mmCIF file of C-alpha atoms in Angstrom:
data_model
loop_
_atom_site.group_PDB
_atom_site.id
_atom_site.type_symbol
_atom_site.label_atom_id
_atom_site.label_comp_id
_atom_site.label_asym_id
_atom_site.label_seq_id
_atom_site.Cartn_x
_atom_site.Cartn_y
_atom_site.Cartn_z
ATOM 1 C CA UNK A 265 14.022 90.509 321.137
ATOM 2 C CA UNK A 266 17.995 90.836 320.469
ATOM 3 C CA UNK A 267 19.487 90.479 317.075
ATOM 4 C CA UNK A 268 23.116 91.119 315.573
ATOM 5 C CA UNK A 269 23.750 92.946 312.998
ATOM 6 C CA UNK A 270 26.666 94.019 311.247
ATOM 7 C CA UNK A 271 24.668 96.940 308.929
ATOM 8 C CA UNK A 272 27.433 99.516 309.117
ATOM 9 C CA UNK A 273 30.429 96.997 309.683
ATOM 10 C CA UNK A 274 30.867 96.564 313.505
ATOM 11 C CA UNK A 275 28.652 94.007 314.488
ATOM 12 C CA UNK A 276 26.067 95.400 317.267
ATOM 13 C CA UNK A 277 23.610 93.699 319.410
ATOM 14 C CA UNK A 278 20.376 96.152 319.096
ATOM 15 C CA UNK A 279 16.952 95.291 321.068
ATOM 16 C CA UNK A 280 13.998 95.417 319.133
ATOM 17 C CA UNK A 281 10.535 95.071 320.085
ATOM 18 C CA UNK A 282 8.610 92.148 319.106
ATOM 19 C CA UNK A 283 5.929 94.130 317.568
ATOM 20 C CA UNK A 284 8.651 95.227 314.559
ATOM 21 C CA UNK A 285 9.589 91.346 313.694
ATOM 22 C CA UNK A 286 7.820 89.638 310.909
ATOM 23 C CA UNK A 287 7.793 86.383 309.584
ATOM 24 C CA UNK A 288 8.817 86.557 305.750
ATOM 25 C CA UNK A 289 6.963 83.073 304.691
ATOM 26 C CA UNK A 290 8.609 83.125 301.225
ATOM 27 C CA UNK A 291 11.970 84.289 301.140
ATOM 28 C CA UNK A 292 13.176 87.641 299.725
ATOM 29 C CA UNK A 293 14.874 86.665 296.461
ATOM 30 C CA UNK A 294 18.433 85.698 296.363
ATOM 31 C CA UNK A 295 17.514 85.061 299.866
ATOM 32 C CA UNK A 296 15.366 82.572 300.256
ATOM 33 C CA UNK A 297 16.258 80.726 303.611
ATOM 34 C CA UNK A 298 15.853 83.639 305.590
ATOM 35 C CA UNK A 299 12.294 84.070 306.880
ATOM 36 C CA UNK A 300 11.945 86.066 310.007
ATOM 37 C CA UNK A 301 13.671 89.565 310.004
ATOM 38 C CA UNK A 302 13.011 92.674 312.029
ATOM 39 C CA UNK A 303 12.439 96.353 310.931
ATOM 40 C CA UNK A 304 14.983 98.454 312.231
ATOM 41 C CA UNK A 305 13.784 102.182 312.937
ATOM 42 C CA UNK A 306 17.076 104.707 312.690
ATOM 43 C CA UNK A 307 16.581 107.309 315.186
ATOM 44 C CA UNK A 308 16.470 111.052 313.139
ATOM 45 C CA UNK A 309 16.840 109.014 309.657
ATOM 46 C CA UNK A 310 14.515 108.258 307.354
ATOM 47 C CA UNK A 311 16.148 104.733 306.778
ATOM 48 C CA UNK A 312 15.179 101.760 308.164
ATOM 49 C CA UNK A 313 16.361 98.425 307.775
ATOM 50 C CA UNK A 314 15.042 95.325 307.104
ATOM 51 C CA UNK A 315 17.446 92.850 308.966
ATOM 52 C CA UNK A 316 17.723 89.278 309.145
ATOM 53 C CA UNK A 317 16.684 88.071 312.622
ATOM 54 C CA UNK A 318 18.989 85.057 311.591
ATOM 55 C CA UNK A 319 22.078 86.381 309.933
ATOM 56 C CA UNK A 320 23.482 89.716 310.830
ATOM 57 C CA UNK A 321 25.278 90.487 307.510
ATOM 58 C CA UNK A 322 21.955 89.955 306.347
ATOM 59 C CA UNK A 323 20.041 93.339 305.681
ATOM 60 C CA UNK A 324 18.326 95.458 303.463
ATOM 61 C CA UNK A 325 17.827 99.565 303.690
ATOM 62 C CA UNK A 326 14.842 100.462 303.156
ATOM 63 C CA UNK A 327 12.824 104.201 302.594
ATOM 64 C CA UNK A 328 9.376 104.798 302.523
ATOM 65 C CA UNK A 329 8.706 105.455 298.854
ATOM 66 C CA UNK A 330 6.181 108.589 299.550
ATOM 67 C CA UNK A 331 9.187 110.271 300.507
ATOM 68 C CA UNK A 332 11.026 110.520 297.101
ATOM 69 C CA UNK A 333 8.129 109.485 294.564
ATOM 70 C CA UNK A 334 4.939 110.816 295.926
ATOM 71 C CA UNK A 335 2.407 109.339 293.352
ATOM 72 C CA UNK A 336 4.102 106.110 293.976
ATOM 73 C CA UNK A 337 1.134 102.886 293.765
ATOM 74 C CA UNK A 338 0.098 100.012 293.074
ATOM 75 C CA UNK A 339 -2.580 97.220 292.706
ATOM 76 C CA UNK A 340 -1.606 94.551 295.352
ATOM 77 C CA UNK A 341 -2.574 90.939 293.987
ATOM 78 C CA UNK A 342 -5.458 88.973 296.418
ATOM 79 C CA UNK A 343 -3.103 86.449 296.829
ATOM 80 C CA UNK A 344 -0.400 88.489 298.261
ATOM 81 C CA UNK A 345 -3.022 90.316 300.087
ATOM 82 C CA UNK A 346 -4.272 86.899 301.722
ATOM 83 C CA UNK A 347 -0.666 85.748 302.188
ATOM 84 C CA UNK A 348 -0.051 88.714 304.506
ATOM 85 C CA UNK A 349 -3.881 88.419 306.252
ATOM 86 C CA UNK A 350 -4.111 92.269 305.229
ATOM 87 C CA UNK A 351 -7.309 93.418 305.425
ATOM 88 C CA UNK A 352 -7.116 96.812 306.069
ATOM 89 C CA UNK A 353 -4.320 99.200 303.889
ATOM 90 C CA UNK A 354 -3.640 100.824 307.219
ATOM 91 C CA UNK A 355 -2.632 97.732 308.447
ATOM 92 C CA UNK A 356 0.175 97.838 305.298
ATOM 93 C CA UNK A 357 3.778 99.426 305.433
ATOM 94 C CA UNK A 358 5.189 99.591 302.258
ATOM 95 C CA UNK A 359 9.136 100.445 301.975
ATOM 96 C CA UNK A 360 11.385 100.676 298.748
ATOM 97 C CA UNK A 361 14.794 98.317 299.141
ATOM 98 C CA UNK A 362 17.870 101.048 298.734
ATOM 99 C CA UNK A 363 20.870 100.331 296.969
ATOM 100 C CA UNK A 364 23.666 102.817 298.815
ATOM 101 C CA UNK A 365 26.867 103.833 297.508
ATOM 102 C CA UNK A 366 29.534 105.973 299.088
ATOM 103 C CA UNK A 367 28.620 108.865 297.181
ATOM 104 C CA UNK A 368 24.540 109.594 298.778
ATOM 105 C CA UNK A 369 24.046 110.726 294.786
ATOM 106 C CA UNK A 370 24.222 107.749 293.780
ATOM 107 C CA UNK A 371 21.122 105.681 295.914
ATOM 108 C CA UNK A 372 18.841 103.955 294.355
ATOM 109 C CA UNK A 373 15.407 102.300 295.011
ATOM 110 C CA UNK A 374 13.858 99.366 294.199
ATOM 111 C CA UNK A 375 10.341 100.518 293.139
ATOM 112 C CA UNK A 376 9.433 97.662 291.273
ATOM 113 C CA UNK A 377 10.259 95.203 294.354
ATOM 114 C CA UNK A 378 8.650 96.617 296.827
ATOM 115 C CA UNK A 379 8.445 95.320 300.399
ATOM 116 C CA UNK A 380 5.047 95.005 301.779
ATOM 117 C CA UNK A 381 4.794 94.419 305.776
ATOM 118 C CA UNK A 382 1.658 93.648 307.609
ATOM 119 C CA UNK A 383 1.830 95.618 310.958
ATOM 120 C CA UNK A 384 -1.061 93.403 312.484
ATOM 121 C CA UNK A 385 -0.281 89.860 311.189
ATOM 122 C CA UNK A 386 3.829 90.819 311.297
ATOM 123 C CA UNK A 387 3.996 88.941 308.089
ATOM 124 C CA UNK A 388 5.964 90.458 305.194
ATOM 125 C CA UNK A 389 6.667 89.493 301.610
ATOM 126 C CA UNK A 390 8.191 91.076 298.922
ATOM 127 C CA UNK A 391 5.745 91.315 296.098
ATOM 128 C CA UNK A 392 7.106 91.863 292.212
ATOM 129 C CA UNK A 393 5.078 94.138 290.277
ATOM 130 C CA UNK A 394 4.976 92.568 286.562
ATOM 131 C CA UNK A 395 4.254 94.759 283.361
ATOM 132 C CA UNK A 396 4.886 98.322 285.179
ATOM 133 C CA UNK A 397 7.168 101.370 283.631
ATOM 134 C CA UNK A 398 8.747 101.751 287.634
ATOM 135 C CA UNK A 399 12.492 101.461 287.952
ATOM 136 C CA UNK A 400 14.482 98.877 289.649
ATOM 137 C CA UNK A 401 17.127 101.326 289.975
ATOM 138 C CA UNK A 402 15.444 104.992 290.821
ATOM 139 C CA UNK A 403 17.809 107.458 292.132
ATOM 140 C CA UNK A 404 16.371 108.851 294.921
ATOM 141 C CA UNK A 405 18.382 111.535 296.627
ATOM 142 C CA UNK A 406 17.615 114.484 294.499
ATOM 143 C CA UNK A 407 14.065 113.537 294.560
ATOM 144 C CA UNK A 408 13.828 113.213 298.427
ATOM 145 C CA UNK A 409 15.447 116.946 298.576
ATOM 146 C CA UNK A 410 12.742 117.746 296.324
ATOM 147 C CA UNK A 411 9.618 115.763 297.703
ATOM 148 C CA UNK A 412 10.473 117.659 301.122
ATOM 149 C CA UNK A 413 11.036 121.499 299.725
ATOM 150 C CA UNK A 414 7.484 120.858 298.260
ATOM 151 C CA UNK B 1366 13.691 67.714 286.645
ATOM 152 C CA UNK B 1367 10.631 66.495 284.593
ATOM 153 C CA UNK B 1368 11.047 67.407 280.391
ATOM 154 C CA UNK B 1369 7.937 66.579 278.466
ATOM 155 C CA UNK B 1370 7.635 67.184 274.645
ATOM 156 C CA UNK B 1371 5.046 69.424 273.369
ATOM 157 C CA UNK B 1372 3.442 70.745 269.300
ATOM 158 C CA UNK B 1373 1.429 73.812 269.061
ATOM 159 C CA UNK B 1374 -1.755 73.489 271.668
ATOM 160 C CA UNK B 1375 -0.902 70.729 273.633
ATOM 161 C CA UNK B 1376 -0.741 71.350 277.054
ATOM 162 C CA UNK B 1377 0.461 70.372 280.391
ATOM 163 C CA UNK B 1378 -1.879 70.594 283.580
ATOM 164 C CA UNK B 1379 -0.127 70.778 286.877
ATOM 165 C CA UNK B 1380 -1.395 70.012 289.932
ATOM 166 C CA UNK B 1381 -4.797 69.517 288.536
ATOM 167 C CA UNK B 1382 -5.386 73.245 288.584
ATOM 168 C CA UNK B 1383 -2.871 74.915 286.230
ATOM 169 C CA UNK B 1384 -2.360 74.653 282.815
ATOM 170 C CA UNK B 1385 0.698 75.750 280.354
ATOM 171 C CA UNK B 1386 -0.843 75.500 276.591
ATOM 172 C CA UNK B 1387 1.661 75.731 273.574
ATOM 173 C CA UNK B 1388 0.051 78.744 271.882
ATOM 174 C CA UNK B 1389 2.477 79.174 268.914
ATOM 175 C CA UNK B 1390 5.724 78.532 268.012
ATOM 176 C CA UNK B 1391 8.057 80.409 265.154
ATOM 177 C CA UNK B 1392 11.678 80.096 265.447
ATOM 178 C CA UNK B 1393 12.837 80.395 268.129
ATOM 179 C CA UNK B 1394 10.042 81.885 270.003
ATOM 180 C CA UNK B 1395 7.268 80.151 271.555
ATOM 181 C CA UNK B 1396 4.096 81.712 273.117
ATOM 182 C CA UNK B 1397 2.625 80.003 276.252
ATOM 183 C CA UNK B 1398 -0.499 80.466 277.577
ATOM 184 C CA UNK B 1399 -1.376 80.092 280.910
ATOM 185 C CA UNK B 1400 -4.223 79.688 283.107
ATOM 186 C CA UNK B 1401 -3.985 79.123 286.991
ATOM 187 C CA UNK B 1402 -5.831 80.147 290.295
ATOM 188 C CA UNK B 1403 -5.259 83.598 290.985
ATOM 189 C CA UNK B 1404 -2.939 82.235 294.213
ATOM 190 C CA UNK B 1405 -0.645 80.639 291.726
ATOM 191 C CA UNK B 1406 2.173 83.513 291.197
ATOM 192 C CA UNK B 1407 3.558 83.190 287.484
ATOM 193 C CA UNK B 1408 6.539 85.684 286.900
ATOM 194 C CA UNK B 1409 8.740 85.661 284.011
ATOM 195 C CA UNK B 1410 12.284 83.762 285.505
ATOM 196 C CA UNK B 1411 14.666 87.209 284.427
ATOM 197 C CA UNK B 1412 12.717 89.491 286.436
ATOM 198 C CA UNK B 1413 12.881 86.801 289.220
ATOM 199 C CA UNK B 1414 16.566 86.972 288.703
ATOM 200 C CA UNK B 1415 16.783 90.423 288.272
ATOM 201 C CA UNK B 1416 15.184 91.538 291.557
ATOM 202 C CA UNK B 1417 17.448 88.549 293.534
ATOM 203 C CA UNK B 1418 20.654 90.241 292.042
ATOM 204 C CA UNK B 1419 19.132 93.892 293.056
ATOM 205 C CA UNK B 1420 18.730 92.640 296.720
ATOM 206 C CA UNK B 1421 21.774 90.679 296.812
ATOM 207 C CA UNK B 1422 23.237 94.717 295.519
ATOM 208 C CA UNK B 1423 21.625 95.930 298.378
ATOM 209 C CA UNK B 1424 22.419 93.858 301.013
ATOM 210 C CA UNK B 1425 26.435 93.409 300.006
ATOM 211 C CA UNK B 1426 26.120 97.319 299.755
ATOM 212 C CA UNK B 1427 25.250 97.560 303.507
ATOM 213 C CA UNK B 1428 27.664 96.766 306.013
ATOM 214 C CA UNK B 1429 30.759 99.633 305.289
ATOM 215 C CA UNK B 1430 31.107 102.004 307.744
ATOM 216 C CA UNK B 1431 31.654 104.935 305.002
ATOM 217 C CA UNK B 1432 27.859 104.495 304.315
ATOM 218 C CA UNK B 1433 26.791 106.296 307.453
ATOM 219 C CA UNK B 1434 27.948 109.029 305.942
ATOM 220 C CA UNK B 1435 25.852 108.565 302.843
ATOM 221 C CA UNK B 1436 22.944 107.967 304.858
ATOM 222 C CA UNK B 1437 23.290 110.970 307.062
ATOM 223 C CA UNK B 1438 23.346 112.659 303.568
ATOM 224 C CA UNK B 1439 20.214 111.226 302.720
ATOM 225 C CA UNK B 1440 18.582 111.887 305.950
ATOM 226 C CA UNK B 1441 19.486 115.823 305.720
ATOM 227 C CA UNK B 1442 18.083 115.559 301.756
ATOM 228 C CA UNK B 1443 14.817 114.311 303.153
ATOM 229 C CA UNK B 1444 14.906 117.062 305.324
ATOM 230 C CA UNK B 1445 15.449 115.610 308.768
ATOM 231 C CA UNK B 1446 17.769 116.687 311.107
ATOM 232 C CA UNK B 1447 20.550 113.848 312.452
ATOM 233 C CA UNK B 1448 21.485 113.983 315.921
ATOM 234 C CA UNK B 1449 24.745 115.303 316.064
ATOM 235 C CA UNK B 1450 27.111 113.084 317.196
#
C-alpha cells in the first residue's frame, strides 16, 4: 500500500505493508472523518507514526509507553475490547500520542489517550481513560534516558 | 437538537436502553445519574474536548523539518542508535 505523507514537511510517498494499516471505526478526536491510517515504523527510532491513509498532513507520533513509564496500565473497557475483536493482549499494541517541540526537552505524551491497535483484526481506536491521575501532557525525554540506563 | 425539561428524578430513557435521571440539583450544579449498557461510552464533554485539542497539538506539531532533529534526540535518549546520515 502507498500513502503520502508530509510528517517532516516534504511530502513523501512511503510503501507500507498492508499488515500495518488499520481501520480506525470511530475517529480519533478532533479527527473524526479519518478512519483508516497506517503505522509507520522509523527505521533506528523509537517513533512511529500513526498516519492518515487519507490525508498526508494528517499524523500523529507515537512511542511505546513502556519505554518512558514502565508501570504504565490500564483496565481496557469490554466494549472497546469487542470494538477492536481483541481477544488476546498479545494481539494489542498500545502507543502514547507525542506532542514534539523543537527543543526534544520539551515532548510530551498523551498517557491518558492512549492508542490501542489490534495487530490481528487491524482495527484501532483511541480509548479515553476516565477518573485516572495519568497526564495528558507527560514529558517524556528525561524519563526515556532513564527507563533505558535502568 | 431535542431540549426536554426536567425536576429532581425525572428521567429521560434513550434508545430504550439508557437512562439520564435528575439526581439533584443546587445552584447551579446538577447531578445526573446514569445507567446504560456497558457498550454505551459516557465521557464527560471537556475531557472529550481536551484530548481532540491534544491530538489536534500533536498532529499540527508534526510536519517541520526542525523536528527530525528533536526526534533523533529522542531516539539517542531511549538509547538507540540513528543511522548516521
Amino acid at each position: 500500500m502507498r500513502i503520502r505523507t508530509t510528517r517532516y514537511g516534504e511530502e513523501e510517498l512511503l510503501e507500507i505493508p498492508d499488515l500495518q494499516s488499520f481501520e480506525f471505526s470511530i475517529g480519533i478526536g478532533g479527527f473524526e472523518d479519518e478512519h483508516h491510517y497506517a503505522l509507520v515504523i522509523e527505521a533506528d527510532s523509537p517513533i512511529e507514526w500513526l498516519q492518515s491513509v487519507n490525508t498526508p498532513s494528517v499524523g500523529f507520533p507515537l512511542l511505546e509507553p513502556f519505554l518512558f513509564y514502565p508501570e504504565y496500565g490500564f483496565e481496557l473497557r469490554d466494549a472497546d475490547a469487542d470494538a477492536l475483536g481483541l481477544r488476546a493482549p498479545e494481539d494489542a499494541l498500545i502507543r502514547c500520542v507525542l506532542t514534539l517541540h523543537d527543543d526534544p526537552e520539551a515532548t510530551t505524551a498523551n498517557l491518558v489517550a492512549p492508542i490501542v491497535l489490534n495487530r490481528r483484526t487491524r482495527k484501532g481506536r483511541q480509548v479515553i481513560l476516565q477518573g485516572t491521575s495519568l497526564s495528558m501532557r507527560y514529558p517524556v525525554f528525561e524519563s526515556l534516558r532513564l527507563t533505558a540506563e535502568a | 437538537m431535542l431540549i426536554l425539561t426536567r425536576k429532581a428524578n425525572q428521567a429521560v430513557v434513550i434508545d430504550g436502553t439508557t437512562t439520564v435521571r435528575v439526581l439533584s440539583i443546587d445552584g447551579d450544579r446538577v447531578k445526573l445519574g446514569i445507567e446504560a449498557p456497558v457498550e454505551i461510552s459516557v465521557v464527560r464533554d471537556e475531557l472529550l474536548r481536551e484530548v481532540a485539542d491534544e491530538n489536534q497539538q500533536a498532529a499540527r506539531t508534526a510536519g517541520r523539518p526542525a523536528l527530525q532533529d528533536s526526534l533523533r534526540s529522542l531516539g539517542r535518549a531511549a538509547g538507540r542508535s540513528e543511522r548516521t546520515p
